[in-house]
Amino acid sequence: MLDTPEAVIEALRENHDRPHGPQRTVTAEELVEAAGQFEKPDVLVTALLELMSAYEFTGENRKSPVVFGRLLTLWDESPEEFSEWEAHQVYWRFKWVANSLLDVPEVPLASIRGWTDETRRRYEKAGHGMQPVAAMRYHVAAHTGAGVADAYDLWVTRPRTELSDCEACETRHLAAHQMNGGDDPGALDTLRPVLDEGIGCTEEPQMSQALALGALLRSGRLDEARSHHLTGYRRVRGNTGMQAWVGRHLEFCVLSRNEGRGLEILAENRPLFEATGAPLAHLDFLTGVELLLARIVEDGHADTVVAGPPGRSWTADELLADVRAQADRLTEAFDARNGTTAVGDRRRERLSQRPLLDAPLPLGLRTSVARPATAAAAPVTAHAAVAIPEDFVTLVREARRMASTSHPGDARLWTRIAERLADGSAAHDDVLGPQELLRAELAEQRAGELATADRDDEATVEMRQAGELYERLGMPWQALSARARVLAWTNTSPDGDAEPAGGAERLDSDGIQDALDELLREAERLSTEAPFTGEALGAAEAAACDDLEQERKLAYLTVYYARTYAAYQELARGGPEAPPGAVERFEACVQALHTEAERLSIPHQIASARQFAADMAGRNGDFVRAEEDLRAALKDLEAADRPWRGTRPRALLAQILMAQERPEEAVELLHQAIADAVRYDDADFPMAPTYALLGHAVSHAGDHASAVRHLSEAAARFDQSGEPQEAADVRLQLVDVLMRTGRQADAVAVLESLVAGDAAAALDERRVAQARLMLARGLRELEEFLPSAEEFLRLADAVSGWDEDAPIQTMVTADTAIALALADRWDVAGTAYERALAAHAQAPNPSLLMHMMCEFARLVMTTRGLEGLETALKHLAEADALAASVPEGTEDFVPWFERGTVHYRRGRVLAEAERFEEALAEMEAAVAAHEQGGEEGESARAEAVRIAALIEGNALRRFEEAIARLTAAAERCRKAGLPEAAQILDALRQDYVSR
């Protein structure tokens, strides 16, 4: 019942602790009504201030001035009913009202200027400085576009006062002025203290982060742009009071070519379409939405279903029309009120922006709302341009020429040939040879693409068709090559039998090798019947081959290559338990390929033999041999003048170097491999795994910023290729890098995208559990305790059925209990505590349980004060009993550390209860315990000494004893190599000496 002032004040206190949102606002309105019943207005003053805050931080600008009007009347009538803080708030909130009036187009400019004059009059009367009034006038000028320069000078030349906007917000306004003048570098320099979180407030740095995004992209500072989007968006997501800045994040998605991410943000913020209480902020939001939707529609996706105002479904073009109409009306209303075109000009300028990057900026996020693909959409990294001739004959001849040198760029040409034949824009020309020759070549090309995609059964069907066509065309060498690859690609099942494809007979590994050996004998017979230097056997072969001798040699060596590949696959599948004779067969095949390639002077096939040998040597841990073979292979490719074939051996060599802990050399090789793959248009090069390895390598080399960039790229590429598990693994690596470098908020953003909705459903449950654990701990680090507890609860539910993983359940239940206590959810924290004890009984983890008990003791005192003393001491007694029950020599349990930690916490608890003598004794026991740890215990020992000295000096006034204690401990820290700890102890000692 809210029938006493005390009850209303208590309800106001509870409401103040809620996050800003509809529940807090509605409750604040009800509490104003309840406060109005009392004779003295002091409770009503508090309630009105609380309601005004609720309106301010949820974007209810239309309502805020009305509440302030009631408050100002009370101030004028009964100023004595206002506390010192409340009196200060009255003057402070004159600025809130000015902003609210400016943000509502129905309020005339004359009224806004009149309010500014009223503020000046009241500030002068109260003896306050005029800088805040000058700031109000500047904001009006900046909004209307009239008299901006003079208003700016009047504002910035006045000294700040106690009523000036907080330093962080004022910094944002200064930077926005610079951006409006086209000075992105200067604006970013101005924003640096806010972006670095050196200064901040309730609304900062998230507003400045959103403001900076476009300037960072325009300045090429992409890593910073990525980071500020990840961390800044989390802080404004779903907040009606931040809708203008959500609009800026939508704008960023367009400028960075992340429209899929933009659609996801739209889906997460549907309520903002109905948040019309702050019209100017709403216009900023709608402008971001309009920019995104216009881009989607322009790219040909007008019919894409998108998230719009609740209550109906929307396509992109339907929502664009609706948003544009609303934004037009608001723009016209503001410009009509202002008598200028400034608001419309700013909107038109934002809408005229084009993407600033040639390819999407990898964000590291798993985007659940994918943007539909188009042929025009840029890939993650743009391909090098490949000239595609218009003339069909020239196109086919160029494809054949590139294919003869194994140039990867031929794939784009063959694709274009197939498209033109399919759409009828080209007809076969007899100068290209028989029509079936082109059919065979296209089937061979499709087979290669399928094999690269690990679709071997489909690949063998296509290649078998190519081989049959070559046979009918009288091209035995090409037919032989095709048959060899069919056998090499034939998949063998775990029991050793080959799975038949396309009507082929079932073969085991020995059968495949026998068939390949028979092909080799056929190749040798063919070399007599149709020697390498002989004449063309027919029109098809003559048309297909510019260098007949080279083509026949390559076909011949393809059989050797296929034998080696099949032997390699057999050995790789067998792992450590390879079938009898598999190693010998592999080595013999490698040697044969090497020898024949050398005899025929085909160096790129010599390189292939070396690469096979190096790969297997690396798998067996012989890194020295692997490196030697790969470096020799790269020299062979250089001699062959086929630089495009060096990408894969370079990537493999990088793996070998990483295994030898040589990351700097690996980084150089990986950069070159990626650059060559782009340069030569190698669409089949495994870019995603290579970027993942590069991210791993640069991280080990200490370049964490580049690691974030490359791992984000890898994750995006795995997403594109439909490999969610691999993408998740890379994102977990990315999170590890971010967390190790102190970027917890970035890491949390990545983890949230991993565990959200459909994204998590596509992943292995253990990956999701690992991600959720990291997320829960990351949120705890950010002091977002309630979200952290919620994640721990979800994790606990997920692992509850893992009967074979009882230790995981112990860990999760203990962490969940701590998280609930940190979130002040004591009603369920106690239950989780008991569950952790029960889990520990099944799968002991004494260190973790003792940590939980100590944390509960600390938090009980923090939240309940002296009322929680007995409970806190009870938790610590349980920790003592647990430590005593642990058998000697238990793995991962360090008795001296655990005992010292409990003594330390008990000392802190007793000190808070002002039981100083007992507290000092506990701290001395902690010091003694940590001494038993030798060098490992020195840091914890120093901290216990510090607290002991604080108790001794500040509480017990035994300064001489405390000084002696600190002097000895500081010297001990210096000897132990702990200069920072020594400095802290010396500072406290000096303070006591001076006293």
mmCIF file of C-alpha atoms in Angstrom, residues 329-657:
data_model
loop_
_atom_site.group_PDB
_atom_site.id
_atom_site.type_symbol
_atom_site.label_atom_id
_atom_site.label_comp_id
_atom_site.label_asym_id
_atom_site.label_seq_id
_atom_site.Cartn_x
_atom_site.Cartn_y
_atom_site.Cartn_z
ATOM 1 C CA ARG A 329 6.351 14.462 -43.033
ATOM 2 C CA LEU A 330 8.676 14.936 -40.068
ATOM 3 C CA THR A 331 11.309 16.667 -42.185
ATOM 4 C CA GLU A 332 8.758 19.058 -43.647
ATOM 5 C CA ALA A 333 7.388 19.812 -40.158
ATOM 6 C CA PHE A 334 10.825 20.666 -38.749
ATOM 7 C CA ASP A 335 11.857 22.773 -41.728
ATOM 8 C CA ALA A 336 8.514 24.613 -41.672
ATOM 9 C CA ARG A 337 8.901 25.303 -37.940
ATOM 10 C CA ASN A 338 12.524 26.414 -38.383
ATOM 11 C CA GLY A 339 12.045 28.439 -41.552
ATOM 12 C CA THR A 340 15.131 26.753 -43.048
ATOM 13 C CA THR A 341 15.989 23.584 -44.977
ATOM 14 C CA ALA A 342 18.672 22.426 -42.516
ATOM 15 C CA VAL A 343 16.922 19.293 -41.257
ATOM 16 C CA GLY A 344 15.991 18.235 -44.779
ATOM 17 C CA ASP A 345 19.495 18.995 -46.053
ATOM 18 C CA ARG A 346 21.046 16.792 -43.380
ATOM 19 C CA ARG A 347 18.631 13.971 -44.166
ATOM 20 C CA ARG A 348 19.277 14.224 -47.904
ATOM 21 C CA GLU A 349 23.013 14.214 -47.315
ATOM 22 C CA ARG A 350 22.803 11.021 -45.248
ATOM 23 C CA LEU A 351 20.569 9.331 -47.818
ATOM 24 C CA SER A 352 22.954 10.193 -50.655
ATOM 25 C CA GLN A 353 25.777 8.180 -49.121
ATOM 26 C CA ARG A 354 27.145 5.135 -50.936
ATOM 27 C CA PRO A 355 29.076 2.198 -49.480
ATOM 28 C CA LEU A 356 32.610 3.274 -48.623
ATOM 29 C CA LEU A 357 34.239 -0.130 -49.098
ATOM 30 C CA ASP A 358 34.661 -2.400 -52.100
ATOM 31 C CA ALA A 359 33.824 -5.468 -50.010
ATOM 32 C CA PRO A 360 31.990 -6.076 -46.719
ATOM 33 C CA LEU A 361 33.956 -5.198 -43.597
ATOM 34 C CA PRO A 362 34.211 -8.480 -41.646
ATOM 35 C CA LEU A 363 32.696 -7.897 -38.211
ATOM 36 C CA GLY A 364 33.342 -11.292 -36.647
ATOM 37 C CA LEU A 365 29.621 -11.729 -36.027
ATOM 38 C CA ARG A 366 27.349 -14.584 -37.011
ATOM 39 C CA THR A 367 24.494 -12.788 -38.753
ATOM 40 C CA SER A 368 21.283 -14.783 -38.559
ATOM 41 C CA VAL A 369 19.428 -12.541 -41.028
ATOM 42 C CA ALA A 370 21.260 -13.019 -44.304
ATOM 43 C CA ARG A 371 21.069 -10.566 -47.134
ATOM 44 C CA PRO A 372 19.975 -12.349 -50.349
ATOM 45 C CA ALA A 373 22.890 -12.900 -52.705
ATOM 46 C CA THR A 374 23.101 -11.360 -56.149
ATOM 47 C CA ALA A 375 25.578 -11.628 -58.949
ATOM 48 C CA ALA A 376 26.416 -7.980 -58.379
ATOM 49 C CA ALA A 377 26.971 -8.332 -54.656
ATOM 50 C CA ALA A 378 30.630 -7.991 -53.745
ATOM 51 C CA PRO A 379 32.273 -11.019 -52.134
ATOM 52 C CA VAL A 380 34.260 -10.708 -48.930
ATOM 53 C CA THR A 381 37.388 -9.883 -50.906
ATOM 54 C CA ALA A 382 37.064 -8.839 -54.522
ATOM 55 C CA HIS A 383 38.492 -11.158 -57.168
ATOM 56 C CA ALA A 384 41.213 -9.905 -59.431
ATOM 57 C CA ALA A 385 39.746 -8.913 -62.757
ATOM 58 C CA VAL A 386 39.785 -11.593 -65.440
ATOM 59 C CA ALA A 387 39.217 -10.379 -68.954
ATOM 60 C CA ILE A 388 36.269 -12.238 -70.467
ATOM 61 C CA PRO A 389 36.290 -11.863 -74.240
ATOM 62 C CA GLU A 390 32.993 -11.023 -75.932
ATOM 63 C CA ASP A 391 33.797 -13.028 -79.041
ATOM 64 C CA PHE A 392 32.818 -16.624 -78.358
ATOM 65 C CA VAL A 393 35.629 -18.237 -80.324
ATOM 66 C CA THR A 394 38.186 -16.063 -78.568
ATOM 67 C CA LEU A 395 36.569 -16.874 -75.233
ATOM 68 C CA VAL A 396 36.858 -20.645 -75.761
ATOM 69 C CA ARG A 397 40.415 -20.451 -77.050
ATOM 70 C CA GLU A 398 41.490 -18.327 -74.091
ATOM 71 C CA ALA A 399 39.854 -20.806 -71.669
ATOM 72 C CA ARG A 400 41.715 -23.679 -73.332
ATOM 73 C CA ARG A 401 45.009 -21.799 -73.202
ATOM 74 C CA MET A 402 44.642 -21.034 -69.485
ATOM 75 C CA ALA A 403 43.505 -24.590 -68.727
ATOM 76 C CA SER A 404 46.613 -25.991 -70.443
ATOM 77 C CA THR A 405 48.781 -24.142 -67.909
ATOM 78 C CA SER A 406 46.525 -25.008 -64.934
ATOM 79 C CA HIS A 407 45.808 -21.300 -64.467
ATOM 80 C CA PRO A 408 42.935 -21.040 -61.956
ATOM 81 C CA GLY A 409 41.452 -18.061 -63.783
ATOM 82 C CA ASP A 410 40.138 -20.397 -66.459
ATOM 83 C CA ALA A 411 37.204 -21.309 -64.202
ATOM 84 C CA ARG A 412 35.542 -17.937 -64.742
ATOM 85 C CA LEU A 413 35.882 -18.318 -68.509
ATOM 86 C CA TRP A 414 34.419 -21.843 -68.580
ATOM 87 C CA THR A 415 31.518 -20.611 -66.445
ATOM 88 C CA ARG A 416 30.862 -17.833 -68.952
ATOM 89 C CA ILE A 417 31.038 -20.322 -71.849
ATOM 90 C CA ALA A 418 28.418 -22.530 -70.159
ATOM 91 C CA GLU A 419 26.178 -19.502 -69.490
ATOM 92 C CA ARG A 420 26.299 -18.334 -73.088
ATOM 93 C CA LEU A 421 25.543 -21.764 -74.470
ATOM 94 C CA ALA A 422 22.638 -22.098 -72.002
ATOM 95 C CA ASP A 423 21.056 -18.704 -72.734
ATOM 96 C CA GLY A 424 21.545 -19.001 -76.501
ATOM 97 C CA SER A 425 23.753 -15.923 -76.796
ATOM 98 C CA ALA A 426 26.459 -18.052 -78.472
ATOM 99 C CA ALA A 427 26.454 -20.812 -81.034
ATOM 100 C CA HIS A 428 29.085 -23.422 -81.668
ATOM 101 C CA ASP A 429 31.666 -22.616 -84.340
ATOM 102 C CA ASP A 430 33.399 -25.427 -86.237
ATOM 103 C CA VAL A 431 36.774 -23.683 -85.899
ATOM 104 C CA LEU A 432 36.639 -24.774 -82.252
ATOM 105 C CA GLY A 433 36.524 -28.433 -83.248
ATOM 106 C CA PRO A 434 33.601 -30.837 -82.826
ATOM 107 C CA GLN A 435 30.731 -29.679 -80.643
ATOM 108 C CA GLU A 436 31.171 -32.703 -78.367
ATOM 109 C CA LEU A 437 34.704 -31.487 -77.554
ATOM 110 C CA LEU A 438 33.270 -28.449 -75.805
ATOM 111 C CA ARG A 439 30.741 -30.663 -73.988
ATOM 112 C CA ALA A 440 33.617 -32.841 -72.742
ATOM 113 C CA GLU A 441 35.654 -29.835 -71.613
ATOM 114 C CA LEU A 442 32.704 -28.375 -69.738
ATOM 115 C CA ALA A 443 31.983 -31.717 -68.035
ATOM 116 C CA GLU A 444 35.645 -31.904 -67.026
ATOM 117 C CA GLN A 445 35.446 -28.384 -65.608
ATOM 118 C CA ARG A 446 32.280 -29.186 -63.627
ATOM 119 C CA ALA A 447 33.960 -32.311 -62.266
ATOM 120 C CA GLY A 448 36.898 -30.289 -61.006
ATOM 121 C CA GLU A 449 34.624 -27.810 -59.240
ATOM 122 C CA LEU A 450 32.661 -30.626 -57.583
ATOM 123 C CA ALA A 451 35.835 -32.373 -56.454
ATOM 124 C CA THR A 452 37.112 -29.139 -54.911
ATOM 125 C CA ALA A 453 33.821 -28.898 -53.010
ATOM 126 C CA ASP A 454 34.361 -32.471 -51.695
ATOM 127 C CA ARG A 455 31.401 -33.728 -53.718
ATOM 128 C CA ASP A 456 33.442 -36.626 -55.052
ATOM 129 C CA ASP A 457 30.567 -38.885 -56.123
ATOM 130 C CA GLU A 458 29.097 -36.144 -58.306
ATOM 131 C CA ALA A 459 32.565 -35.268 -59.559
ATOM 132 C CA THR A 460 33.220 -38.818 -60.700
ATOM 133 C CA VAL A 461 29.945 -38.895 -62.635
ATOM 134 C CA GLU A 462 30.868 -35.720 -64.515
ATOM 135 C CA MET A 463 34.449 -36.859 -65.118
ATOM 136 C CA ARG A 464 33.290 -40.248 -66.357
ATOM 137 C CA GLN A 465 31.043 -38.458 -68.841
ATOM 138 C CA ALA A 466 33.996 -36.342 -69.975
ATOM 139 C CA GLY A 467 36.138 -39.445 -70.411
ATOM 140 C CA GLU A 468 33.483 -41.172 -72.529
ATOM 141 C CA LEU A 469 33.170 -38.103 -74.760
ATOM 142 C CA TYR A 470 36.933 -37.923 -75.199
ATOM 143 C CA GLU A 471 36.959 -41.610 -76.182
ATOM 144 C CA ARG A 472 34.295 -41.009 -78.853
ATOM 145 C CA LEU A 473 36.232 -38.014 -80.115
ATOM 146 C CA GLY A 474 39.368 -40.090 -80.629
ATOM 147 C CA MET A 475 41.309 -38.355 -77.820
ATOM 148 C CA PRO A 476 42.789 -41.304 -75.906
ATOM 149 C CA TRP A 477 45.222 -39.270 -73.816
ATOM 150 C CA GLN A 478 42.465 -37.011 -72.483
ATOM 151 C CA ALA A 479 40.235 -40.032 -71.897
ATOM 152 C CA LEU A 480 43.006 -41.765 -69.984
ATOM 153 C CA SER A 481 43.535 -38.677 -67.807
ATOM 154 C CA ALA A 482 39.800 -38.522 -67.054
ATOM 155 C CA ARG A 483 39.619 -42.202 -66.100
ATOM 156 C CA ALA A 484 42.609 -41.794 -63.755
ATOM 157 C CA ARG A 485 40.937 -38.940 -61.912
ATOM 158 C CA VAL A 486 37.692 -40.894 -61.598
ATOM 159 C CA LEU A 487 39.586 -43.636 -59.773
ATOM 160 C CA ALA A 488 41.500 -41.161 -57.604
ATOM 161 C CA TRP A 489 38.305 -39.424 -56.495
ATOM 162 C CA THR A 490 36.435 -42.631 -55.715
ATOM 163 C CA ASN A 491 35.423 -42.483 -52.046
ATOM 164 C CA THR A 492 36.257 -45.452 -49.860
ATOM 165 C CA SER A 493 34.097 -46.231 -46.855
ATOM 166 C CA PRO A 494 35.567 -46.920 -43.383
ATOM 167 C CA ASP A 495 35.554 -50.655 -44.124
ATOM 168 C CA GLY A 496 37.853 -50.061 -47.078
ATOM 169 C CA ASP A 497 35.314 -50.571 -49.887
ATOM 170 C CA ALA A 498 34.865 -47.839 -52.448
ATOM 171 C CA GLU A 499 31.345 -46.448 -52.690
ATOM 172 C CA PRO A 500 30.181 -46.861 -56.302
ATOM 173 C CA ALA A 501 29.059 -43.798 -58.211
ATOM 174 C CA GLY A 502 27.311 -43.615 -61.537
ATOM 175 C CA GLY A 503 27.113 -47.382 -61.993
ATOM 176 C CA ALA A 504 30.796 -48.076 -61.276
ATOM 177 C CA GLU A 505 31.808 -51.374 -59.766
ATOM 178 C CA ARG A 506 32.622 -51.532 -56.044
ATOM 179 C CA LEU A 507 36.387 -51.398 -55.353
ATOM 180 C CA ASP A 508 38.479 -51.502 -52.216
ATOM 181 C CA SER A 509 41.749 -49.574 -51.806
ATOM 182 C CA ASP A 510 43.769 -52.384 -53.340
ATOM 183 C CA GLY A 511 41.344 -52.552 -56.239
ATOM 184 C CA ILE A 512 41.687 -48.817 -56.887
ATOM 185 C CA GLN A 513 45.451 -49.096 -56.918
ATOM 186 C CA ASP A 514 45.317 -52.129 -59.202
ATOM 187 C CA ALA A 515 43.055 -50.261 -61.609
ATOM 188 C CA LEU A 516 45.401 -47.283 -61.590
ATOM 189 C CA ASP A 517 48.376 -49.544 -62.185
ATOM 190 C CA GLU A 518 46.527 -50.980 -65.195
ATOM 191 C CA LEU A 519 45.920 -47.418 -66.441
ATOM 192 C CA LEU A 520 49.628 -46.749 -66.098
ATOM 193 C CA ARG A 521 50.425 -49.763 -68.264
ATOM 194 C CA GLU A 522 47.867 -48.500 -70.782
ATOM 195 C CA ALA A 523 49.570 -45.088 -70.722
ATOM 196 C CA GLU A 524 52.891 -46.700 -71.458
ATOM 197 C CA ARG A 525 51.354 -48.620 -74.427
ATOM 198 C CA LEU A 526 49.723 -45.416 -75.642
ATOM 199 C CA SER A 527 53.018 -43.570 -75.542
ATOM 200 C CA THR A 528 54.188 -46.010 -78.238
ATOM 201 C CA GLU A 529 51.038 -45.788 -80.342
ATOM 202 C CA ALA A 530 50.603 -42.000 -79.995
ATOM 203 C CA PRO A 531 53.998 -40.702 -78.839
ATOM 204 C CA PHE A 532 54.348 -37.338 -77.127
ATOM 205 C CA THR A 533 55.946 -35.820 -80.221
ATOM 206 C CA GLY A 534 53.518 -37.433 -82.693
ATOM 207 C CA GLU A 535 50.838 -35.867 -84.871
ATOM 208 C CA ALA A 536 47.339 -35.076 -83.696
ATOM 209 C CA LEU A 537 45.050 -38.093 -83.821
ATOM 210 C CA GLY A 538 42.098 -36.112 -85.117
ATOM 211 C CA ALA A 539 40.361 -32.748 -85.453
ATOM 212 C CA ALA A 540 39.252 -32.694 -81.812
ATOM 213 C CA GLU A 541 42.763 -33.136 -80.412
ATOM 214 C CA ALA A 542 44.160 -30.598 -82.874
ATOM 215 C CA ALA A 543 41.547 -28.027 -81.847
ATOM 216 C CA ALA A 544 41.973 -28.618 -78.125
ATOM 217 C CA CYS A 545 45.772 -28.486 -77.899
ATOM 218 C CA ASP A 546 48.146 -25.704 -78.894
ATOM 219 C CA ASP A 547 51.126 -27.694 -77.575
ATOM 220 C CA LEU A 548 50.338 -31.333 -78.325
ATOM 221 C CA GLU A 549 53.554 -32.721 -76.822
ATOM 222 C CA GLN A 550 53.053 -30.898 -73.544
ATOM 223 C CA GLU A 551 49.408 -31.938 -73.295
ATOM 224 C CA ARG A 552 50.240 -35.637 -73.791
ATOM 225 C CA LYS A 553 53.016 -35.491 -71.211
ATOM 226 C CA LEU A 554 50.638 -33.894 -68.727
ATOM 227 C CA ALA A 555 47.993 -36.559 -69.394
ATOM 228 C CA TYR A 556 50.621 -39.246 -68.880
ATOM 229 C CA LEU A 557 51.760 -37.694 -65.587
ATOM 230 C CA THR A 558 48.141 -37.342 -64.486
ATOM 231 C CA VAL A 559 48.036 -41.109 -64.144
ATOM 232 C CA TYR A 560 51.102 -40.987 -61.870
ATOM 233 C CA TYR A 561 49.530 -38.128 -59.937
ATOM 234 C CA ALA A 562 46.261 -40.046 -59.534
ATOM 235 C CA ARG A 563 48.138 -43.107 -58.206
ATOM 236 C CA THR A 564 49.926 -40.905 -55.683
ATOM 237 C CA TYR A 565 46.736 -39.125 -54.664
ATOM 238 C CA ALA A 566 44.914 -42.432 -54.086
ATOM 239 C CA ALA A 567 47.819 -43.763 -51.995
ATOM 240 C CA TYR A 568 47.905 -40.495 -50.035
ATOM 241 C CA GLN A 569 44.155 -40.694 -49.326
ATOM 242 C CA GLU A 570 44.493 -44.297 -48.146
ATOM 243 C CA LEU A 571 47.313 -43.352 -45.788
ATOM 244 C CA ALA A 572 45.550 -40.228 -44.483
ATOM 245 C CA ARG A 573 42.334 -42.162 -43.781
ATOM 246 C CA GLY A 574 44.228 -44.829 -41.890
ATOM 247 C CA GLY A 575 45.967 -42.382 -39.567
ATOM 248 C CA PRO A 576 48.410 -44.010 -37.159
ATOM 249 C CA GLU A 577 46.981 -47.452 -38.001
ATOM 250 C CA ALA A 578 47.586 -47.412 -41.751
ATOM 251 C CA PRO A 579 46.823 -50.630 -43.661
ATOM 252 C CA PRO A 580 49.784 -52.957 -44.224
ATOM 253 C CA GLY A 581 51.942 -51.746 -47.058
ATOM 254 C CA ALA A 582 50.181 -48.341 -47.321
ATOM 255 C CA VAL A 583 53.277 -46.360 -46.334
ATOM 256 C CA GLU A 584 55.485 -48.242 -48.768
ATOM 257 C CA ARG A 585 52.921 -47.861 -51.550
ATOM 258 C CA PHE A 586 52.636 -44.109 -50.930
ATOM 259 C CA GLU A 587 56.390 -43.572 -50.926
ATOM 260 C CA ALA A 588 56.798 -45.642 -54.122
ATOM 261 C CA CYS A 589 54.076 -43.614 -55.870
ATOM 262 C CA VAL A 590 55.629 -40.312 -54.781
ATOM 263 C CA GLN A 591 59.020 -41.427 -56.038
ATOM 264 C CA ALA A 592 57.588 -42.607 -59.348
ATOM 265 C CA LEU A 593 55.775 -39.301 -59.918
ATOM 266 C CA HIS A 594 58.921 -37.369 -59.051
ATOM 267 C CA THR A 595 61.123 -39.486 -61.335
ATOM 268 C CA GLU A 596 58.814 -39.349 -64.361
ATOM 269 C CA ALA A 597 58.176 -35.608 -63.974
ATOM 270 C CA GLU A 598 61.904 -35.030 -63.800
ATOM 271 C CA ARG A 599 62.509 -37.241 -66.887
ATOM 272 C CA LEU A 600 59.892 -35.364 -68.877
ATOM 273 C CA SER A 601 61.046 -31.942 -67.572
ATOM 274 C CA ILE A 602 57.681 -31.010 -66.006
ATOM 275 C CA PRO A 603 58.807 -29.139 -62.866
ATOM 276 C CA HIS A 604 55.340 -28.316 -61.530
ATOM 277 C CA GLN A 605 54.634 -32.057 -61.229
ATOM 278 C CA ILE A 606 57.970 -32.510 -59.460
ATOM 279 C CA ALA A 607 56.596 -29.901 -57.044
ATOM 280 C CA SER A 608 53.415 -31.963 -56.673
ATOM 281 C CA ALA A 609 55.453 -35.015 -55.660
ATOM 282 C CA ARG A 610 57.379 -32.975 -53.099
ATOM 283 C CA GLN A 611 54.155 -31.508 -51.731
ATOM 284 C CA PHE A 612 52.650 -34.968 -51.190
ATOM 285 C CA ALA A 613 55.794 -36.062 -49.354
ATOM 286 C CA ALA A 614 55.892 -32.880 -47.272
ATOM 287 C CA ASP A 615 52.247 -33.182 -46.267
ATOM 288 C CA MET A 616 52.712 -36.710 -44.983
ATOM 289 C CA ALA A 617 55.996 -35.832 -43.265
ATOM 290 C CA GLY A 618 54.239 -32.984 -41.474
ATOM 291 C CA ARG A 619 51.435 -35.297 -40.349
ATOM 292 C CA ASN A 620 54.078 -37.622 -38.914
ATOM 293 C CA GLY A 621 55.894 -34.830 -37.070
ATOM 294 C CA ASP A 622 58.936 -34.703 -39.366
ATOM 295 C CA PHE A 623 58.822 -30.940 -39.791
ATOM 296 C CA VAL A 624 62.413 -30.604 -40.993
ATOM 297 C CA ARG A 625 61.822 -32.859 -43.993
ATOM 298 C CA ALA A 626 58.443 -31.263 -44.667
ATOM 299 C CA GLU A 627 59.967 -27.800 -44.758
ATOM 300 C CA GLU A 628 62.811 -28.912 -47.037
ATOM 301 C CA ASP A 629 60.400 -30.529 -49.506
ATOM 302 C CA LEU A 630 58.049 -27.538 -49.590
ATOM 303 C CA ARG A 631 60.815 -25.014 -50.138
ATOM 304 C CA ALA A 632 62.156 -27.184 -52.941
ATOM 305 C CA ALA A 633 58.640 -27.421 -54.414
ATOM 306 C CA LEU A 634 58.353 -23.622 -54.496
ATOM 307 C CA LYS A 635 61.631 -23.463 -56.427
ATOM 308 C CA ASP A 636 60.284 -26.051 -58.883
ATOM 309 C CA LEU A 637 57.198 -23.912 -59.463
ATOM 310 C CA GLU A 638 59.343 -20.864 -60.025
ATOM 311 C CA ALA A 639 61.272 -22.849 -62.676
ATOM 312 C CA ALA A 640 57.972 -23.953 -64.222
ATOM 313 C CA ASP A 641 56.842 -20.321 -64.534
ATOM 314 C CA ARG A 642 53.553 -21.225 -62.869
ATOM 315 C CA PRO A 643 53.428 -18.888 -59.862
ATOM 316 C CA TRP A 644 49.708 -19.500 -59.381
ATOM 317 C CA ARG A 645 50.479 -23.028 -58.224
ATOM 318 C CA GLY A 646 52.509 -21.760 -55.263
ATOM 319 C CA THR A 647 49.547 -20.764 -53.086
ATOM 320 C CA ARG A 648 48.857 -24.197 -51.568
ATOM 321 C CA PRO A 649 52.470 -25.219 -50.835
ATOM 322 C CA ARG A 650 52.993 -21.806 -49.207
ATOM 323 C CA ALA A 651 49.950 -22.305 -46.993
ATOM 324 C CA LEU A 652 51.139 -25.798 -46.073
ATOM 325 C CA LEU A 653 54.651 -24.517 -45.338
ATOM 326 C CA ALA A 654 53.096 -21.889 -43.058
ATOM 327 C CA GLN A 655 51.401 -24.672 -41.089
ATOM 328 C CA ILE A 656 54.734 -26.466 -40.752
ATOM 329 C CA LEU A 657 56.416 -23.275 -39.544
#
